[in-house]
Amino acid sequence: MTHPAAADLIARSNRLGSDPKNTNYAGGNTSAKGTETDPVTGQPVELVWVKGSGGDLGTLTEQGLAVLRLDRMRALVDVYPGLEREDEMVAAFDYCLHGKGGAAPSIDTAMHGLVDAPHVDHLHPDSGIAVATAADGQELTSTIFGDKVVWVPWRRPGFQLGLDIAEIKEKNPQAIGCILGGHGITAWGETSDEAERASLWIIDTAAAYIAEHSRPEPFGPPLAGYAPLPQAERRAKAAALGATIRGIASQDRPMVGHFTDTGEVLDFLASSEHPRLGALGTSCPDHFLRTKVKPLVLDLPSDAPVEDCVARLKELAVAYREDYQAYYDRHATPESPAIRGADPLIVLVPGVGMFSFGKDKQTARVAGEFYVNAINVMRGAEGLSTYAPIDEAEKFRIEYWALEEAKLQRMPKPKPLATRVALVTGAAGGIGKATAKKLAAEGACVVIADLSLEKAQAAAAEIGGSDVAVGVAADVSDEDAVQAMVDAAVLAFGGVDLVVNNAGLSLSKSLMDTTAADWDLQHNVMAKGSFLVSKATAKVMVGQEMGGDIVYISSKNSVFAGPNNIAYSATKADQAHQVRLLAAELGAHGIKVNGVNPDGVVQGSGIFASGWGANRAAVYGVEEKDLGTFYAQRTILKREVLPENIANAVFVLCGPDMTHTTGLHVPVDAGVAAAFLR
């Protein structure tokens, strides 16, 4: 049964964390103190429940709490070895834990245990950080809050900061909280509701003061030529630049991308002070750990041609990497972790928006959200004073903190297709849907394309949220529709790495019954459609300079001659040869092109359900319901072929064990001797 103090803490945390004005995703921490019976002694024991390392307040559950004995934790004060060795105290928290299970204690645990208040909140609100990063933040704190909130000069999170805040609370009994210089806020209360009211009062009071007293143009006057482009135009330009930008962000390791064109970003980039402020970087540790110390900012006007933007971005990328390496070299010591990569995680394009990157879509999206937080912080600080983030030496100490490195090392091993963006056509059902599910299960982000937007979105929702899969409408026989599909993939996930040409249909007719319209329809969808999809996606892959995979779902019929199948089999043969042609052409760019030749995939097949199954059953003289069994019995292995079997073959071709194979067709037909490749 959940302790009442912990239950109140979880409810309060969820309320605070669900509103972005209070704190960012996975940012901040909260705590509650209470008494429970020690199961060993039967005596009362004082405990502190505190949000554990890596958790998110908005979705916090009991499993996300660390539970520590207060007597043991406060006894650590007597053995604290001093500021130079304060990192050792994090390991000491493990010896203060009560019971088993729960989350690992975070670096901020000391703040919660040592502050003499039953309930404590530490948050990262934009309004509070704006005051915390203002050049005269200490004076502003007094002006805005009087003696109810106390200024704490910047100190890296840790045991000493916990001691500092505990002393401040003791010496200022009238105070309800404090502003942590360069960082955020901490508030406390005798009850959970009182702590929450204190946190919200600090946040809302700061926001109201900024709104009333801010300069009219905190980012300076508009910068001529840098105004936002119209929505359709800026999104088209974002899609055109996306491949280049993702390649820039993925030189050290592949990244997934996210695009944002919110008003905060566009207004910031349209103002004259954005180059200066961008170069100063972010301040709150939660911000720059997600965004790097500063972004890459394109220094061209909104209407600069795409070709000019591409060329300039590549120049700026070289300079960015050199600058980051110099930053690392200035501050690294022999004990510092190795450099984690010199690529930008935030790329800003005036008139267009922001590209953010991470190891997966959620990380990329959250990085973008954090930079929007940073923009809001800079607006508030500049509106009241001058934005003055913590200096880069302090940023380095946190970015390359041994404790941060240890947290990264504890992360689970990535799945085989992590960071890869897959686009599957005809993916609302059958082979396409099974393939999309398989690729997502192996770590890929997936774009599900289908003629029906409703069905594509339903399939995507079945696979996962928008951080995993999105559904788009696409008629693959229409060049403009194909380009729109590819653009949607770039805007959703940053680019494209893995393409499955699966869209298809079939009309089972004899030569004499096959009309020119029948012929054109099947060739337009499969032969022309595969060509258009491969062309549009290969352009993205070449621009990314990250290699890639194109897989054609062809057919046994591409090599097997059967009756009443002229149009379908001919177009499948066309697809099969496209595999060989493109393998030869795209290999120079590290792009592999392979095919899968299924046969008799009846279950879940849209083709078979639309009349093809009935026609094939009539040709072979069996009941339509028995067609799958019929196909199985004519194979060497006597096994029915399922959509999942095709999906498995696609994964193998694109996975980590087939890196040196291109131009191959893999039969997945349970063994049809007449279709053996020669």
XYZ file of C-alpha atoms in Angstrom:
678
model
C 0.000 0.000 0.000
C 1.341 3.430 -0.952
C 2.272 5.638 2.014
C 0.005 8.742 2.181
C 3.024 11.075 1.917
C 4.205 9.272 -1.210
C 0.691 9.311 -2.677
C 0.428 13.062 -2.144
C 3.899 13.496 -3.640
C 2.994 11.548 -6.800
C -0.231 13.516 -7.279
C 1.557 16.842 -6.785
C 4.368 15.840 -9.118
C 1.956 14.797 -11.842
C 0.103 18.103 -11.617
C 3.284 20.180 -11.717
C 4.930 18.089 -14.412
C 1.933 18.075 -16.737
C 2.131 21.840 -17.287
C 5.175 22.931 -19.369
C 5.194 26.363 -17.714
C 6.326 24.657 -14.518
C 9.118 22.420 -15.752
C 10.450 20.666 -18.820
C 10.129 16.969 -19.658
C 12.106 14.820 -17.179
C 13.313 18.013 -15.509
C 13.216 18.872 -11.840
C 12.459 16.669 -8.856
C 10.118 16.634 -5.884
C 10.095 14.989 -2.471
C 8.072 14.252 0.646
C 9.054 13.150 4.128
C 7.110 10.886 6.445
C 7.269 8.161 9.056
C 6.884 4.440 8.494
C 7.434 1.359 10.662
C 10.833 -0.278 10.234
C 10.046 -3.918 9.377
C 13.194 -5.078 11.234
C 12.887 -3.197 14.531
C 9.184 -2.446 14.533
C 10.095 1.144 15.463
C 9.114 4.306 13.558
C 11.629 5.434 10.948
C 11.727 8.781 9.130
C 11.888 8.464 5.344
C 12.167 10.746 2.356
C 10.547 9.834 -0.935
C 12.206 11.652 -3.867
C 11.847 11.428 -7.614
C 14.599 9.148 -8.863
C 17.223 9.669 -11.528
C 15.914 9.986 -15.081
C 12.213 10.127 -14.201
C 9.566 12.571 -15.407
C 7.319 14.443 -12.980
C 4.303 14.431 -15.275
C 4.252 10.632 -15.496
C 5.848 9.771 -12.140
C 4.663 6.580 -10.428
C 5.646 4.953 -7.154
C 8.258 2.864 -8.984
C 9.968 6.102 -9.997
C 10.639 7.143 -6.411
C 13.806 6.562 -4.425
C 13.110 5.961 -0.725
C 15.825 6.802 1.798
C 16.184 6.779 5.591
C 16.533 10.359 6.781
C 18.689 9.520 9.788
C 21.307 7.800 7.634
C 21.157 10.406 4.919
C 21.566 13.327 7.300
C 24.416 11.490 8.986
C 26.311 11.874 5.713
C 26.882 15.507 6.667
C 29.352 14.300 9.281
C 31.420 12.349 6.744
C 31.117 14.805 3.819
C 34.685 15.094 2.457
C 34.214 18.558 0.965
C 33.415 20.169 -2.362
C 36.280 18.584 -4.276
C 34.996 15.086 -3.463
C 31.264 15.719 -3.297
C 30.554 13.314 -6.178
C 31.368 10.460 -3.805
C 28.187 11.264 -1.901
C 25.961 9.990 -4.706
C 27.286 6.458 -4.190
C 26.750 6.914 -0.448
C 23.016 7.429 -1.052
C 22.778 3.719 -1.887
C 23.597 2.947 1.741
C 20.701 5.102 2.885
C 18.011 3.325 0.874
C 14.992 1.843 2.623
C 13.591 -1.430 1.329
C 14.198 -2.789 -2.126
C 13.200 -1.742 -5.612
C 12.467 1.819 -6.579
C 14.541 4.225 -8.621
C 18.186 5.183 -8.272
C 18.726 8.369 -6.209
C 19.542 11.411 -8.332
C 22.237 14.022 -7.802
C 19.605 16.365 -6.298
C 18.681 13.938 -3.512
C 20.779 15.893 -0.998
C 18.711 19.032 -1.611
C 15.540 17.182 -0.641
C 16.899 15.273 2.330
C 18.883 18.070 3.952
C 16.328 20.890 3.608
C 14.274 20.926 6.812
C 10.809 20.883 5.232
C 8.382 17.994 4.818
C 7.805 18.753 1.109
C 10.297 20.170 -1.395
C 10.016 20.975 -5.122
C 12.920 21.703 -7.455
C 11.708 22.867 -10.887
C 12.943 24.431 -14.120
C 10.256 26.943 -15.147
C 11.079 29.350 -17.958
C 10.074 32.362 -15.867
C 12.211 31.278 -12.918
C 15.250 30.512 -15.072
C 14.841 33.902 -16.790
C 15.390 35.573 -13.418
C 18.137 33.099 -12.566
C 20.075 33.922 -15.762
C 19.633 37.693 -15.719
C 22.866 39.614 -15.164
C 21.305 41.275 -12.094
C 19.337 38.224 -11.035
C 20.054 38.706 -7.334
C 18.615 42.240 -7.329
C 15.645 41.131 -9.435
C 14.904 38.327 -6.995
C 14.630 40.835 -4.159
C 12.562 43.242 -6.259
C 10.126 40.628 -7.544
C 9.669 38.453 -4.469
C 10.771 40.520 -1.487
C 12.084 38.327 1.316
C 9.819 35.388 0.442
C 12.343 34.049 -2.081
C 16.120 34.021 -1.541
C 18.859 34.173 -4.182
C 21.382 31.309 -4.287
C 24.485 31.916 -6.417
C 25.246 29.328 -9.091
C 26.547 26.058 -7.786
C 26.686 22.753 -9.615
C 23.965 20.342 -8.396
C 25.231 18.102 -5.624
C 25.694 17.643 -1.899
C 27.090 21.124 -1.295
C 24.107 22.767 -2.998
C 21.855 20.769 -0.681
C 23.793 22.091 2.329
C 23.607 25.654 0.959
C 19.820 25.559 0.507
C 19.324 23.933 3.890
C 21.272 26.786 5.500
C 19.317 29.406 3.558
C 16.015 27.974 4.724
C 17.225 27.874 8.305
C 18.402 31.500 8.205
C 15.298 32.760 6.357
C 12.262 31.290 8.135
C 9.952 33.653 6.243
C 11.079 32.283 2.848
C 9.049 29.830 0.794
C 11.810 29.069 -1.709
C 14.828 30.278 -3.611
C 16.101 31.155 -7.072
C 19.129 29.053 -8.026
C 21.453 31.240 -10.083
C 21.704 30.078 -13.715
C 19.552 27.043 -12.968
C 15.974 27.093 -11.655
C 13.893 27.314 -8.477
C 13.381 25.375 -5.256
C 10.320 25.735 -3.006
C 9.072 24.016 0.137
C 6.095 23.651 2.434
C 4.745 22.010 5.577
C 2.174 20.146 3.460
C 2.149 18.905 -0.106
C -0.433 21.528 -1.074
C 1.618 24.274 0.586
C 4.759 23.279 -1.352
C 2.799 23.217 -4.599
C 1.299 26.645 -3.891
C 4.779 27.995 -3.135
C 6.186 26.633 -6.403
C 3.314 28.022 -8.454
C 3.466 31.378 -6.708
C 7.160 31.774 -7.567
C 6.580 30.705 -11.175
C 3.507 32.860 -11.740
C 4.892 35.899 -9.904
C 8.042 35.826 -12.022
C 6.012 35.427 -15.220
C 3.699 38.308 -14.307
C 6.633 40.577 -13.480
C 8.332 39.766 -16.794
C 5.112 40.401 -18.712
C 4.612 43.778 -17.017
C 8.187 45.077 -17.027
C 9.819 43.551 -20.111
C 11.144 45.737 -22.891
C 8.906 45.750 -26.009
C 11.536 44.008 -28.164
C 13.672 41.859 -25.864
C 15.451 40.250 -28.836
C 16.034 43.586 -30.528
C 14.353 45.051 -33.609
C 13.392 42.877 -36.581
C 16.291 41.801 -38.788
C 15.641 42.747 -42.404
C 15.119 39.679 -44.603
C 14.764 37.235 -41.703
C 10.981 37.218 -41.292
C 9.218 33.844 -41.324
C 8.320 32.421 -44.711
C 4.654 31.503 -45.317
C 3.860 28.116 -43.772
C 3.723 26.065 -46.975
C 6.904 27.681 -48.273
C 8.896 27.231 -45.070
C 7.867 23.600 -44.684
C 8.825 22.881 -48.281
C 12.203 24.511 -47.652
C 12.611 22.558 -44.415
C 11.995 19.312 -46.297
C 14.481 20.341 -48.989
C 17.168 21.088 -46.375
C 16.354 18.199 -44.060
C 18.651 15.592 -45.597
C 21.681 17.891 -45.520
C 21.004 18.965 -41.946
C 20.516 15.411 -40.713
C 23.789 14.432 -42.349
C 25.510 17.320 -40.555
C 24.095 16.176 -37.215
C 25.060 12.536 -37.873
C 28.741 12.699 -38.779
C 29.846 11.107 -35.499
C 26.826 8.834 -35.013
C 23.426 8.521 -36.741
C 20.673 10.696 -35.338
C 16.903 10.922 -35.640
C 15.514 14.394 -36.294
C 12.547 16.570 -35.397
C 11.362 19.787 -37.062
C 9.731 22.692 -35.232
C 8.412 25.945 -36.678
C 6.639 27.357 -33.645
C 6.210 31.085 -33.214
C 8.861 31.267 -30.481
C 11.536 29.890 -32.824
C 10.535 31.969 -35.837
C 10.274 35.206 -33.822
C 13.681 34.588 -32.255
C 15.334 34.039 -35.640
C 13.623 37.108 -37.109
C 15.189 39.396 -34.476
C 18.502 41.212 -34.647
C 19.979 39.816 -31.427
C 19.549 36.118 -32.254
C 23.160 35.603 -33.456
C 24.570 36.982 -30.182
C 22.158 35.079 -27.986
C 22.530 31.854 -29.928
C 26.295 32.022 -29.461
C 25.882 32.445 -25.669
C 24.144 29.079 -25.507
C 21.801 27.694 -22.889
C 22.270 27.858 -19.117
C 20.080 25.397 -17.206
C 21.929 22.053 -17.004
C 18.843 20.175 -18.175
C 18.813 22.365 -21.280
C 22.379 22.079 -22.494
C 22.656 18.386 -21.688
C 19.924 17.922 -24.302
C 20.851 20.667 -26.756
C 24.655 20.931 -26.442
C 26.094 24.185 -25.215
C 24.954 26.129 -28.278
C 23.182 25.623 -31.621
C 24.373 25.853 -35.200
C 22.701 28.940 -36.680
C 22.454 29.461 -40.444
C 23.485 33.060 -41.177
C 21.484 33.557 -44.390
C 18.167 35.394 -44.898
C 14.853 33.591 -45.126
C 14.623 33.671 -48.907
C 18.146 32.383 -49.583
C 18.027 29.674 -52.283
C 18.158 26.079 -51.060
C 21.434 25.503 -52.911
C 23.058 28.457 -51.119
C 21.733 27.250 -47.778
C 23.121 23.751 -48.341
C 26.558 25.080 -49.229
C 26.649 27.455 -46.258
C 25.360 24.838 -43.798
C 28.205 22.538 -44.788
C 30.730 25.328 -44.195
C 29.194 26.153 -40.820
C 29.219 22.479 -39.851
C 32.986 22.320 -40.280
C 33.390 25.463 -38.165
C 30.980 24.122 -35.525
C 32.921 20.886 -35.152
C 36.211 22.753 -34.865
C 34.716 25.100 -32.262
C 33.295 22.229 -30.204
C 36.595 20.364 -30.311
C 38.333 23.519 -29.095
C 35.776 23.831 -26.263
C 36.497 20.254 -25.238
C 40.259 20.759 -25.443
C 40.097 23.946 -23.336
C 38.461 22.243 -20.402
C 39.185 18.508 -20.571
C 41.447 16.945 -17.986
C 43.097 13.515 -18.088
C 40.128 12.227 -16.054
C 37.479 13.615 -18.409
C 35.335 11.202 -20.437
C 36.177 11.051 -24.148
C 34.506 13.609 -26.386
C 31.010 12.400 -27.231
C 30.808 13.894 -30.686
C 31.197 17.364 -32.106
C 28.007 17.566 -34.175
C 25.230 20.057 -33.357
C 21.987 18.832 -31.796
C 20.101 22.042 -32.632
C 20.204 23.658 -36.093
C 18.363 26.954 -36.602
C 17.325 28.153 -40.076
C 15.963 31.733 -40.284
C 12.499 31.998 -41.790
C 12.102 28.215 -41.613
C 12.487 26.866 -38.075
C 14.503 24.506 -35.916
C 15.864 21.001 -36.477
C 16.682 19.037 -33.321
C 18.361 15.647 -33.048
C 18.738 12.704 -30.711
C 19.250 8.963 -30.459
C 15.515 8.460 -31.058
C 12.517 10.550 -31.978
C 11.496 11.294 -28.400
C 14.992 12.513 -27.533
C 15.085 14.665 -30.673
C 11.645 16.127 -29.980
C 12.462 16.855 -26.343
C 15.744 18.527 -27.358
C 13.687 20.891 -29.509
C 11.279 21.533 -26.650
C 14.220 22.359 -24.400
C 15.596 24.880 -26.873
C 12.182 26.543 -27.025
C 12.438 26.711 -23.215
C 15.861 28.323 -23.638
C 14.420 30.901 -26.063
C 11.727 31.756 -23.519
C 14.405 32.094 -20.839
C 16.483 34.405 -23.027
C 13.400 36.507 -23.835
C 12.615 36.969 -20.154
C 16.183 37.729 -19.129
C 16.777 40.149 -21.999
C 13.432 41.820 -21.386
C 14.358 42.672 -17.808
C 18.143 42.817 -17.929
C 20.845 41.028 -19.911
C 20.970 37.276 -20.458
C 24.029 35.938 -18.605
C 24.226 32.129 -18.640
C 26.749 30.193 -16.582
C 30.195 30.230 -18.166
C 31.397 27.493 -20.484
C 33.802 26.005 -17.936
C 30.825 25.209 -15.695
C 28.893 23.852 -18.653
C 31.777 21.545 -19.464
C 31.985 20.336 -15.866
C 28.373 19.205 -16.112
C 28.365 17.973 -19.706
C 31.439 15.806 -19.042
C 30.658 15.059 -15.410
C 31.694 11.559 -14.349
C 28.204 11.095 -12.903
C 26.615 12.057 -16.216
C 28.916 9.652 -18.027
C 27.930 6.870 -15.636
C 24.262 7.579 -16.336
C 24.896 7.304 -20.078
C 26.750 4.046 -19.618
C 23.733 2.595 -17.788
C 21.494 3.167 -20.787
C 20.213 -0.055 -22.398
C 21.888 -1.301 -25.557
C 20.136 0.140 -28.622
C 18.049 -2.126 -30.845
C 19.483 -3.173 -34.241
C 17.578 -0.542 -36.257
C 17.797 2.291 -33.712
C 18.234 5.736 -35.362
C 16.987 4.394 -38.731
C 13.955 5.914 -40.435
C 11.913 3.464 -42.507
C 9.287 4.281 -45.128
C 6.960 1.439 -46.146
C 4.448 1.847 -48.964
C 1.155 0.003 -49.008
C 1.594 -0.468 -45.276
C -1.942 -0.237 -43.912
C -2.309 -4.027 -44.057
C -0.846 -7.345 -45.105
C 2.861 -7.569 -45.899
C 3.384 -3.827 -45.558
C 1.852 -3.603 -42.100
C 3.713 -6.691 -40.885
C 6.949 -5.200 -42.207
C 6.317 -1.836 -40.546
C 5.623 -3.585 -37.238
C 8.807 -5.630 -37.499
C 10.997 -2.644 -38.328
C 9.514 -0.623 -35.460
C 10.002 -3.547 -33.064
C 13.684 -3.607 -34.050
C 14.078 0.090 -33.224
C 13.272 1.979 -36.434
C 11.004 4.998 -36.746
C 8.412 4.110 -39.378
C 6.428 6.113 -41.924
C 3.379 4.124 -43.020
C 2.209 5.177 -46.470
C -1.052 4.045 -48.023
C -3.731 5.274 -50.411
C -6.054 5.700 -47.430
C -4.827 8.254 -44.911
C -7.311 6.958 -42.351
C -6.023 3.392 -42.659
C -2.382 4.522 -42.634
C -2.904 6.519 -39.447
C -4.773 3.644 -37.816
C -1.912 1.271 -38.597
C 0.595 3.784 -37.230
C -1.414 4.188 -34.029
C -1.469 0.419 -33.630
C 2.327 0.290 -33.846
C 2.941 3.140 -31.411
C 2.723 6.874 -30.822
C 4.017 9.554 -33.173
C 7.536 9.145 -31.765
C 7.534 5.662 -33.337
C 5.226 5.681 -36.362
C 3.254 8.151 -38.469
C 0.734 7.507 -41.214
C 0.651 9.426 -44.502
C -1.473 9.213 -47.638
C 0.301 8.475 -50.901
C -0.592 7.409 -54.403
C 2.765 6.009 -55.489
C 1.858 6.383 -59.166
C 1.677 10.180 -58.737
C 5.084 11.904 -58.671
C 3.855 14.893 -56.672
C 2.180 12.623 -54.123
C 5.380 10.605 -53.763
C 7.400 13.759 -53.133
C 4.864 14.912 -50.547
C 5.165 11.516 -48.843
C 8.951 11.755 -48.705
C 8.784 15.355 -47.469
C 6.456 14.212 -44.680
C 8.980 11.554 -43.669
C 11.782 14.127 -43.554
C 9.729 16.531 -41.450
C 8.584 13.738 -39.126
C 11.912 12.024 -38.439
C 14.638 14.049 -40.130
C 15.193 11.899 -43.217
C 14.878 8.417 -44.685
C 17.254 5.442 -44.388
C 15.219 2.366 -45.252
C 12.576 2.117 -47.974
C 10.274 -0.814 -48.644
C 8.546 -0.707 -52.037
C 5.513 -2.781 -51.131
C 2.504 -0.975 -52.629
C 0.818 -3.189 -55.177
C -2.313 -4.670 -56.656
C -3.158 -7.453 -59.057
C -5.781 -8.366 -61.599
C -5.763 -12.059 -62.505
C -6.707 -12.181 -66.176
C -5.700 -14.014 -69.292
C -3.908 -12.292 -72.122
C -7.132 -11.870 -74.099
C -9.037 -10.450 -71.136
C -6.295 -8.059 -70.013
C -7.050 -4.543 -71.203
C -4.602 -1.744 -71.792
C -6.095 -0.050 -68.722
C -5.390 -3.176 -66.648
C -1.808 -3.187 -67.888
C -1.299 0.530 -67.219
C -2.845 0.358 -63.740
C -0.552 -2.402 -62.507
C 2.544 -0.951 -64.108
C 1.765 2.539 -62.799
C 1.459 1.325 -59.200
C 4.280 -1.192 -59.060
C 6.830 -0.522 -61.816
C 6.406 3.251 -62.105
C 5.505 3.611 -58.424
C 8.616 1.784 -57.238
C 10.724 3.875 -59.600
C 9.236 7.143 -58.292
C 9.597 6.136 -54.634
C 13.164 4.915 -55.124
C 14.144 8.078 -56.981
C 12.698 10.451 -54.369
C 14.081 8.565 -51.375
C 17.487 7.936 -52.931
C 17.855 11.708 -53.327
C 17.351 12.074 -49.559
C 19.783 9.254 -48.773
C 22.459 10.710 -51.039
C 21.968 14.115 -49.386
C 22.336 12.614 -45.919
C 25.566 10.805 -46.862
C 24.603 8.025 -44.444
C 24.014 5.160 -46.856
C 20.691 3.337 -46.758
C 18.562 0.422 -47.889
C 15.907 0.034 -50.559
C 13.941 -3.202 -50.572
C 11.502 -4.243 -53.279
C 8.697 -6.629 -52.402
C 8.649 -8.362 -55.759
C 7.207 -11.838 -56.301
C 7.886 -15.415 -57.237
C 6.059 -14.389 -60.414
C 8.959 -12.170 -61.423
C 10.766 -15.361 -62.495
C 7.942 -17.933 -62.725
C 5.624 -18.080 -65.717
C 2.042 -18.950 -64.789
C -1.253 -18.665 -66.655
C -3.673 -15.714 -66.540
C -1.144 -13.346 -64.985
C 0.479 -11.350 -67.786
C 0.231 -7.813 -66.392
C 1.094 -8.640 -62.778
C 4.014 -10.931 -63.566
C 5.456 -8.553 -66.148
C 5.454 -5.630 -63.731
C 6.995 -7.805 -60.995
C 9.775 -8.693 -63.427
C 10.231 -4.965 -63.994
C 10.593 -4.442 -60.247
C 13.053 -7.316 -59.981
C 15.323 -5.770 -62.574
C 15.042 -2.345 -60.914
C 16.700 -3.993 -57.916
C 19.703 -4.994 -59.992
C 19.911 -1.677 -61.839
C 19.703 0.445 -58.698
C 22.097 -1.784 -56.768
C 24.684 -1.104 -59.451
C 24.000 2.637 -59.500
C 23.501 3.514 -55.836
C 26.235 1.392 -54.318
C 28.682 4.266 -54.716
C 26.604 6.129 -52.110
C 26.536 3.216 -49.678
C 22.919 2.431 -50.549
C 22.047 -1.263 -50.745
C 19.177 -2.411 -52.949
C 17.670 -5.857 -52.506
C 14.421 -7.683 -53.137
C 12.122 -10.230 -51.554
C 10.152 -12.689 -53.692
C 7.093 -13.907 -51.777
C 4.493 -16.359 -52.982
C 1.048 -17.319 -51.793
C 0.723 -14.799 -48.971
C -3.012 -15.088 -48.468
C -3.545 -14.114 -44.832
C -4.059 -10.392 -44.359
C -3.479 -9.699 -48.051
C -5.365 -6.825 -49.587
C -4.576 -8.180 -53.047
C -6.115 -11.579 -52.337
C -9.120 -10.036 -50.571
C -9.921 -7.769 -53.540
C -10.706 -10.556 -56.013
C -7.274 -11.876 -56.840
C -7.747 -14.760 -54.404
C -11.050 -15.805 -55.960
C -9.554 -15.696 -59.451
C -6.451 -17.667 -58.482
C -8.610 -20.222 -56.663
C -10.689 -20.645 -59.829
C -7.543 -21.095 -61.928
C -6.311 -23.842 -59.614
C -9.741 -25.411 -59.052
C -9.881 -24.990 -55.254
C -12.129 -23.169 -52.801
C -10.934 -19.639 -52.040
C -10.856 -20.408 -48.298
C -8.434 -23.245 -49.015
C -6.090 -21.204 -51.195
C -3.440 -20.734 -48.492
C -3.382 -24.457 -47.799
C -3.225 -25.163 -51.525
C -0.218 -22.884 -51.965
C 1.486 -24.513 -48.961
C 1.038 -28.034 -50.314
C 2.638 -27.203 -53.625
C 5.825 -25.968 -51.909
C 8.862 -27.997 -51.023
C 8.545 -27.226 -47.310
C 4.733 -27.608 -47.237
C 4.419 -24.412 -45.187
C 2.037 -21.509 -45.659
C 3.799 -18.178 -46.172
C 2.630 -15.408 -43.808
C 3.164 -11.631 -43.932
C 5.491 -11.939 -40.931
C 7.795 -14.218 -42.934
C 8.252 -11.457 -45.503
C 8.808 -8.889 -42.763
C 11.548 -11.058 -41.250
C 13.333 -11.240 -44.607
C 13.197 -7.458 -44.969
C 14.729 -7.040 -41.525
C 17.527 -9.478 -42.301
C 18.387 -7.631 -45.510
C 18.482 -4.266 -43.689
C 19.860 -5.441 -40.374
C 23.372 -5.499 -38.983
C 24.289 -8.933 -40.366
C 23.844 -8.203 -44.106
C 25.939 -5.076 -44.543
C 27.783 -6.406 -47.593
C 24.877 -7.682 -49.661
C 23.221 -5.788 -52.515
C 21.440 -6.805 -55.699
C 20.028 -9.944 -54.045
C 16.525 -11.420 -54.313
C 15.490 -13.559 -51.355
C 12.741 -16.093 -52.110
C 10.198 -16.389 -49.296
C 7.893 -18.935 -50.887
C 8.443 -22.079 -48.778
C 10.262 -23.558 -51.770
C 8.982 -23.351 -55.340
C 11.483 -25.137 -57.556
C 10.229 -23.470 -60.729
C 11.052 -20.080 -59.169
C 14.591 -20.935 -58.073
C 16.906 -18.100 -59.088
C 19.423 -18.975 -61.752
